[in-house]
JSON list of C-alpha atoms in Angstrom, two decimals:
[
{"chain": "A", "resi": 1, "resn": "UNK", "atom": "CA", "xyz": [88.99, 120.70, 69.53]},
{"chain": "A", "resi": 2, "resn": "UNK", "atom": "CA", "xyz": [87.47, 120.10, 73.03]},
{"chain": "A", "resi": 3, "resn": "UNK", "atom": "CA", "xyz": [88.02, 120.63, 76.90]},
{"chain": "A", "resi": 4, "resn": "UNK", "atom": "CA", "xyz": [86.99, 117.57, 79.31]},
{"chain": "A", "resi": 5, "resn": "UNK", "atom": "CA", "xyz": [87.52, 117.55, 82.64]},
{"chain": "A", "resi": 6, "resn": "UNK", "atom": "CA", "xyz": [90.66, 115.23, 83.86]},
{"chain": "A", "resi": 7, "resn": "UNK", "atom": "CA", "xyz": [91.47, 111.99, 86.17]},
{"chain": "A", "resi": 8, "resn": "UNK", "atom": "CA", "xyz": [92.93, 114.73, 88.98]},
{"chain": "A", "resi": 9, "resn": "UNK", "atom": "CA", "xyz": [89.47, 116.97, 88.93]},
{"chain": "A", "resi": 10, "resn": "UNK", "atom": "CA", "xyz": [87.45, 116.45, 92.47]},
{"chain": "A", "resi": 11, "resn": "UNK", "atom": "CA", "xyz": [90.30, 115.09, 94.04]},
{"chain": "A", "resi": 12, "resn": "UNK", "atom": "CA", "xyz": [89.36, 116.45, 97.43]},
{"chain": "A", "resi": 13, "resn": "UNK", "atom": "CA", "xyz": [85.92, 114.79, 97.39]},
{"chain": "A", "resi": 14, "resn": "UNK", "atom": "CA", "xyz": [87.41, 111.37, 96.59]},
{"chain": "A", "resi": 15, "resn": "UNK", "atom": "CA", "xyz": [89.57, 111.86, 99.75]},
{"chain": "A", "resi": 16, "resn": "UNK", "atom": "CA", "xyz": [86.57, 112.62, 101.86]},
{"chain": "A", "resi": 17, "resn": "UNK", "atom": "CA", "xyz": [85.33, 109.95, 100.68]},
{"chain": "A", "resi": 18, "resn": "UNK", "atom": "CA", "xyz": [82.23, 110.63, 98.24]},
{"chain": "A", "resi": 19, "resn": "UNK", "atom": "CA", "xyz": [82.09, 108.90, 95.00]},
{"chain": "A", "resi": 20, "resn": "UNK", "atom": "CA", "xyz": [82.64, 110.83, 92.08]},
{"chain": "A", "resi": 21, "resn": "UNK", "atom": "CA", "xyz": [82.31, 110.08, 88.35]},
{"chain": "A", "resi": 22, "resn": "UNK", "atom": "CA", "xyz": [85.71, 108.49, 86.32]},
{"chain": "A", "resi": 23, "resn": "UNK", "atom": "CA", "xyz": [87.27, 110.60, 84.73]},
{"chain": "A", "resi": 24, "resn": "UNK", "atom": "CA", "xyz": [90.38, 110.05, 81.82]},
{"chain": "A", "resi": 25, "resn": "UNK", "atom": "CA", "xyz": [94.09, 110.98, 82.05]},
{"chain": "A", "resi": 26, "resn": "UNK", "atom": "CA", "xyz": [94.86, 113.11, 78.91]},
{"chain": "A", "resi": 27, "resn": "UNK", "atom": "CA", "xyz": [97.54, 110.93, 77.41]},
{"chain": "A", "resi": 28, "resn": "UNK", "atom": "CA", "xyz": [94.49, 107.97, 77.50]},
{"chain": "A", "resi": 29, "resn": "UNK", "atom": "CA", "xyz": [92.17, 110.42, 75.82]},
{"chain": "A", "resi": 30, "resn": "UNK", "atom": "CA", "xyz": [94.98, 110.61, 73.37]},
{"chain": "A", "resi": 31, "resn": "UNK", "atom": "CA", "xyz": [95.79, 107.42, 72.41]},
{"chain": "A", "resi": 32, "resn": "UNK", "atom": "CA", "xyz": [91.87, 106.92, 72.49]},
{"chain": "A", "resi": 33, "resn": "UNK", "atom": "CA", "xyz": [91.67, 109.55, 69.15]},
{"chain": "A", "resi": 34, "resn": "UNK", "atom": "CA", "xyz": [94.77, 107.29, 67.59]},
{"chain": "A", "resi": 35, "resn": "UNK", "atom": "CA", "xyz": [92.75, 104.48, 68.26]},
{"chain": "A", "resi": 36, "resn": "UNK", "atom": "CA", "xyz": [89.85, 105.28, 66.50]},
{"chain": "A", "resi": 37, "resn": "UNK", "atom": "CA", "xyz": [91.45, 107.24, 63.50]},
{"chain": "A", "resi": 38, "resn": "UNK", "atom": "CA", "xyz": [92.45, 110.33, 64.46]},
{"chain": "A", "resi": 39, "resn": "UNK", "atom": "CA", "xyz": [95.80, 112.19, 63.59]},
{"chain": "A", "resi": 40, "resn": "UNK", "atom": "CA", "xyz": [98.28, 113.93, 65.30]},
{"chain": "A", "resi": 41, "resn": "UNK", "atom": "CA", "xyz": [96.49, 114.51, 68.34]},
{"chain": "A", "resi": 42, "resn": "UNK", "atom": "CA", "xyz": [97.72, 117.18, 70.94]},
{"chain": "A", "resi": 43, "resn": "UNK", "atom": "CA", "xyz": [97.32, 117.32, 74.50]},
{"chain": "A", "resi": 44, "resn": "UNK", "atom": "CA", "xyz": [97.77, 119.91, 77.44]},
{"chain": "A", "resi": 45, "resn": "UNK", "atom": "CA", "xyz": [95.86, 120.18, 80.79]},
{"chain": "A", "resi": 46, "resn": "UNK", "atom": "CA", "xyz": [95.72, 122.92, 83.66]},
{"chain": "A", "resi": 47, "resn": "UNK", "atom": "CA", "xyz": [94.81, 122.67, 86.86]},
{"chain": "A", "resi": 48, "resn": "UNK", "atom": "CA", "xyz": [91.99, 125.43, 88.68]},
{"chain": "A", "resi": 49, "resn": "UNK", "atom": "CA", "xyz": [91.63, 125.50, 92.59]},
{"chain": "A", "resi": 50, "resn": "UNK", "atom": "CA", "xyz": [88.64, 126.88, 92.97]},
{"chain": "A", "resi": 51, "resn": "UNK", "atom": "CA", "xyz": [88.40, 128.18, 96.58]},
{"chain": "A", "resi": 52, "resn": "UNK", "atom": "CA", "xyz": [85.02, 128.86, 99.07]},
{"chain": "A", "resi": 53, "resn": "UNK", "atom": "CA", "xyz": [84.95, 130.84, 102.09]},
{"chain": "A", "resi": 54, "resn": "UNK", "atom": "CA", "xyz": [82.89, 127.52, 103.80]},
{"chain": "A", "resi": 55, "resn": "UNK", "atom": "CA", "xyz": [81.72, 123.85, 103.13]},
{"chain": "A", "resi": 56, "resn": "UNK", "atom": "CA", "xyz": [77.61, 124.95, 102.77]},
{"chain": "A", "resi": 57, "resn": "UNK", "atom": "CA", "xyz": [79.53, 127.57, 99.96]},
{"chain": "A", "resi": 58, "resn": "UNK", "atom": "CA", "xyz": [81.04, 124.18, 98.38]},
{"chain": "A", "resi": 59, "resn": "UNK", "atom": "CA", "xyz": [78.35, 122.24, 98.51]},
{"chain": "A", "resi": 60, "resn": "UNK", "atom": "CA", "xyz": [75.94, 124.86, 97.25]},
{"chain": "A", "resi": 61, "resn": "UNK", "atom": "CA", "xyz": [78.33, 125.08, 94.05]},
{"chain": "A", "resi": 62, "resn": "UNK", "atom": "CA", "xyz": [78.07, 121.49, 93.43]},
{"chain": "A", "resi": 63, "resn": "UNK", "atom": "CA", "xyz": [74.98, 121.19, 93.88]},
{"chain": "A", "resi": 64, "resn": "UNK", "atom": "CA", "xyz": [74.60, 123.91, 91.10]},
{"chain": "A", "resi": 65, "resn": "UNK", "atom": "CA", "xyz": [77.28, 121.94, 88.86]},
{"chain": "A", "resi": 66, "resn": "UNK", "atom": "CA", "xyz": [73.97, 119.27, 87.55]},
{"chain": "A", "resi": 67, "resn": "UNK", "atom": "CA", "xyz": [72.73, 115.82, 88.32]},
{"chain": "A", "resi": 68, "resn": "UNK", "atom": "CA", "xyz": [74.12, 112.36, 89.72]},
{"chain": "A", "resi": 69, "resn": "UNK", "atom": "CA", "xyz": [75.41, 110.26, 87.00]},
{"chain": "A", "resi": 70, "resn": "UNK", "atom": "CA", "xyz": [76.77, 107.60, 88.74]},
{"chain": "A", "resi": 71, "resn": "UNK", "atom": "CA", "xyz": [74.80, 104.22, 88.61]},
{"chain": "A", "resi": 72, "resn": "UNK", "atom": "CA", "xyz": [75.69, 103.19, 92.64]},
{"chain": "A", "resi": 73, "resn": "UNK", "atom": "CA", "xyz": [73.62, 106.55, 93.69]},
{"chain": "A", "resi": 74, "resn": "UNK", "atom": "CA", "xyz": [71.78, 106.77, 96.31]},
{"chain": "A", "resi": 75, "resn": "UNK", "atom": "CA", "xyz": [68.24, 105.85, 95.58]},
{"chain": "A", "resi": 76, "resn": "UNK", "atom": "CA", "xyz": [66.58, 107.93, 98.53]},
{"chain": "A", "resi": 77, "resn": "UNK", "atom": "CA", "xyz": [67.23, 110.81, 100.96]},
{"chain": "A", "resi": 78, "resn": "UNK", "atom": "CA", "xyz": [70.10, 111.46, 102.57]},
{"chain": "A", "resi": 79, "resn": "UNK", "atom": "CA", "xyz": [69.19, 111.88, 106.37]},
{"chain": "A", "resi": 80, "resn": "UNK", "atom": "CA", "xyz": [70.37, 114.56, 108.85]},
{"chain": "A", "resi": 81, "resn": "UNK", "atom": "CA", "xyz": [72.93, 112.64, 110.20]},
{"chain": "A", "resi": 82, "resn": "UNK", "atom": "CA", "xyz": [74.60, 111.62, 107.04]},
{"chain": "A", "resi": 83, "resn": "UNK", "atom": "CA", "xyz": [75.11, 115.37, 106.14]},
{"chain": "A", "resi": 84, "resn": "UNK", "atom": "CA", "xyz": [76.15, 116.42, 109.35]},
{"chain": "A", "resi": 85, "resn": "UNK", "atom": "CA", "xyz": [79.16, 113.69, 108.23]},
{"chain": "A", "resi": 86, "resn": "UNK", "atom": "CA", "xyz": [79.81, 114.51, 104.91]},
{"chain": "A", "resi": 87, "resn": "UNK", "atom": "CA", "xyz": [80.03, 118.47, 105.76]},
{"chain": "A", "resi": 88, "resn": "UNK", "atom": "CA", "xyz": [82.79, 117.03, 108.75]},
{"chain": "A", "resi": 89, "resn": "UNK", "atom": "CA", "xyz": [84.51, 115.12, 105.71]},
{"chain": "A", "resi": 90, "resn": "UNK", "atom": "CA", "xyz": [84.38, 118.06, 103.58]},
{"chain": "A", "resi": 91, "resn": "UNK", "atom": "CA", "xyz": [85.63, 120.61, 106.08]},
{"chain": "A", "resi": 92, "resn": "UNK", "atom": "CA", "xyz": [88.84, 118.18, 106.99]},
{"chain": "A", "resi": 93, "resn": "UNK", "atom": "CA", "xyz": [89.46, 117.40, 103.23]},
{"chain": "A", "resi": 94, "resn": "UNK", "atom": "CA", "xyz": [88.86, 120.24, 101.72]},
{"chain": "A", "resi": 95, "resn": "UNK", "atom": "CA", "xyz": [90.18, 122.60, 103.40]},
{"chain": "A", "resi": 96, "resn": "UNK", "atom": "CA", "xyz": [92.89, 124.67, 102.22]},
{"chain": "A", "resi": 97, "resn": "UNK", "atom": "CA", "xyz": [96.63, 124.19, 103.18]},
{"chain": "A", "resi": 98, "resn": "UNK", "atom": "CA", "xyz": [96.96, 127.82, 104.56]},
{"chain": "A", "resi": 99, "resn": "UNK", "atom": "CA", "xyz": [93.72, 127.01, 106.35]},
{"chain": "A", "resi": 100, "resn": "UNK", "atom": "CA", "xyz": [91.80, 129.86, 104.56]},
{"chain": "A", "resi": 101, "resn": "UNK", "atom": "CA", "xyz": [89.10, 128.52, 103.34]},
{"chain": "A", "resi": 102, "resn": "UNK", "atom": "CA", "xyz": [88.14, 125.44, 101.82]},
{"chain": "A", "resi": 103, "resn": "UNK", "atom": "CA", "xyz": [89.12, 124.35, 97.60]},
{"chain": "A", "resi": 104, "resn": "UNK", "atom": "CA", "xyz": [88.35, 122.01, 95.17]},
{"chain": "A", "resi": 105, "resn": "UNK", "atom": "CA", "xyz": [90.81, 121.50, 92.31]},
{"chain": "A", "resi": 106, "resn": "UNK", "atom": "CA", "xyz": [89.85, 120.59, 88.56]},
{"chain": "A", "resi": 107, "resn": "UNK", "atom": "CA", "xyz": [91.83, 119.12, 86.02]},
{"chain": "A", "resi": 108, "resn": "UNK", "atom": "CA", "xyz": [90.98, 120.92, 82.45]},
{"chain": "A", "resi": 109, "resn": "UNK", "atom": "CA", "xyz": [92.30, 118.85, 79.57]},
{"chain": "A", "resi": 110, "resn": "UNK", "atom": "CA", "xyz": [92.84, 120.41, 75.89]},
{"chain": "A", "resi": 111, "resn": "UNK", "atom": "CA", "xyz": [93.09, 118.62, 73.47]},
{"chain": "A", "resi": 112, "resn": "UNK", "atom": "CA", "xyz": [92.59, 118.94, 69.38]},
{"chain": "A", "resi": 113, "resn": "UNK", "atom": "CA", "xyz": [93.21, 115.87, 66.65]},
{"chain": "A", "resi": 114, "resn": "UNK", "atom": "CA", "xyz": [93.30, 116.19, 62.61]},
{"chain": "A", "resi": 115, "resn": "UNK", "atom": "CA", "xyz": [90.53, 113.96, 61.10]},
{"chain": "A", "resi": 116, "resn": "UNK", "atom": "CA", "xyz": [92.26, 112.22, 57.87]},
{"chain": "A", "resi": 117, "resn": "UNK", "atom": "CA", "xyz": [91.21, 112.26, 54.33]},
{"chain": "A", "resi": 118, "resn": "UNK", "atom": "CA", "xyz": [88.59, 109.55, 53.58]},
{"chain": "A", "resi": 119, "resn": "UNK", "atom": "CA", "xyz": [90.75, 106.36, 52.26]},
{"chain": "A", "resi": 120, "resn": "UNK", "atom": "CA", "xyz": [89.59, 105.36, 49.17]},
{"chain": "A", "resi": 121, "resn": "UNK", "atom": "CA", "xyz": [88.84, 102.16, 47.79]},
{"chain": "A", "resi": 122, "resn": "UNK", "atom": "CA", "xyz": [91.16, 99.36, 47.65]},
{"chain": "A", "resi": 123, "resn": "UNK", "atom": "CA", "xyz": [92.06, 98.17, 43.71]},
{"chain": "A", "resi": 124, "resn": "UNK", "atom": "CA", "xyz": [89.40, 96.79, 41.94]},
{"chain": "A", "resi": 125, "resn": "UNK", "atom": "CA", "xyz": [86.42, 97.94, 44.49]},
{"chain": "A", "resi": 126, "resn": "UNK", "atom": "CA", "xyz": [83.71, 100.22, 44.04]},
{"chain": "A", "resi": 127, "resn": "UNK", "atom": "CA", "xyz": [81.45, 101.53, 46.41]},
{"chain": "A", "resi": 128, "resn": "UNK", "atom": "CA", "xyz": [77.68, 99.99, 46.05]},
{"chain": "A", "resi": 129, "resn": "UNK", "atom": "CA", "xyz": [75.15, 103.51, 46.11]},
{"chain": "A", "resi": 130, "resn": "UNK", "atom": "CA", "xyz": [71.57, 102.67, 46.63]},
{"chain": "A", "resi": 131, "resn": "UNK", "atom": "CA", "xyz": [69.11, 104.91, 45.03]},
{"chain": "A", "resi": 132, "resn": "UNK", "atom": "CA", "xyz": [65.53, 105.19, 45.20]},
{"chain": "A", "resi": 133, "resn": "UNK", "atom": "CA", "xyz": [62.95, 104.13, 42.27]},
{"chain": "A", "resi": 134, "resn": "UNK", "atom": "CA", "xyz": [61.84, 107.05, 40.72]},
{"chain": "A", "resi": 135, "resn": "UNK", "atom": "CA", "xyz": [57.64, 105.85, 40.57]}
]
C-alpha cells in the first residue's frame, strides 16, 4: 500500500511559472507495478485544495514542505527583484476563483498491488546455495 503525490499536484505553481518536480499519473504508476511483477494493482486518487489567506502564507508553507530536488535549481540567491515577481505570479495564479484567498491543489494517489508467490524452478533446475567453510 502507498500514497504518492500525482501528475495534477502544484498545478498552480506550474502556471505561474516555477518549476516543480515530475510527478506520475496513477494509471502509469499502475502499469509500472504490472511491469515489474506486481498483481492486481488498484488505483484511486483525490484531489485537496489547500487554501491561504495570502501568497507570504503560501510560500511560507512551501517553504516548510523540504528541499529543492530538481537538478536545473538555482545555484545561488534569489535577489529582491526576482521575489517581488514570483509573489506577482503567485498572487495572479494562485488565487482562488471566488477571489478569497489564494490555493494550491494536490493530487493524492492510492494505490495497493498483491506481490505473487515466488515461481519456482523451471524442470530439471535447482537453485545453486553457497555456504560458508566451517574452519
Amino acid at each position: 500500500m502507498f500514497s504518492a503525490l500525482g501528475v495534477d499536484s502544484l498545478r498552480e505553481l506550474r502556471a505561474a511559472g516555477a518549476s516543480t518536480m515530475t510527478f506520475q499519473d496513477m494509471h502509469d504508476i499502475g502499469d509500472a507495478l504490472l511491469a515489474v511483477g506486481f498483481a492486481e494493482p488498484v488505483m484511486d486518487m483525490e484531489t485537496l485544495n489547500l487554501g491561504y489567506r495570502s501568497t507570504e502564507a503560501l510560500v511560507a508553507d512551501l517553504r516548510a514542505l523540504g528541499g529543492n530536488a530538481l537538478r536545473a535549481r538555482r545555484a545561488g540567491l534569489a535577489g529582491r527583484r526576482w521575489l517581488r515577481q514570483a509573489h506577482s505570479a503567485l498572487h495572479e495564479h494562485c488565487r482562488k476563483p471566488a477571489g478569497d484567498g489564494h490555493g494550491l491543489t494536490f493530487e493524492v494517489v492510492y494505490g495497493h498491488a498483491w506481490a505473487p508467490k515466488p515461481r519456482g524452478m523451471p524442470q530439471g533446475y535447482a537453485p545453486v546455495r553457497f555456504v560458508p567453510r566451517a574452519r
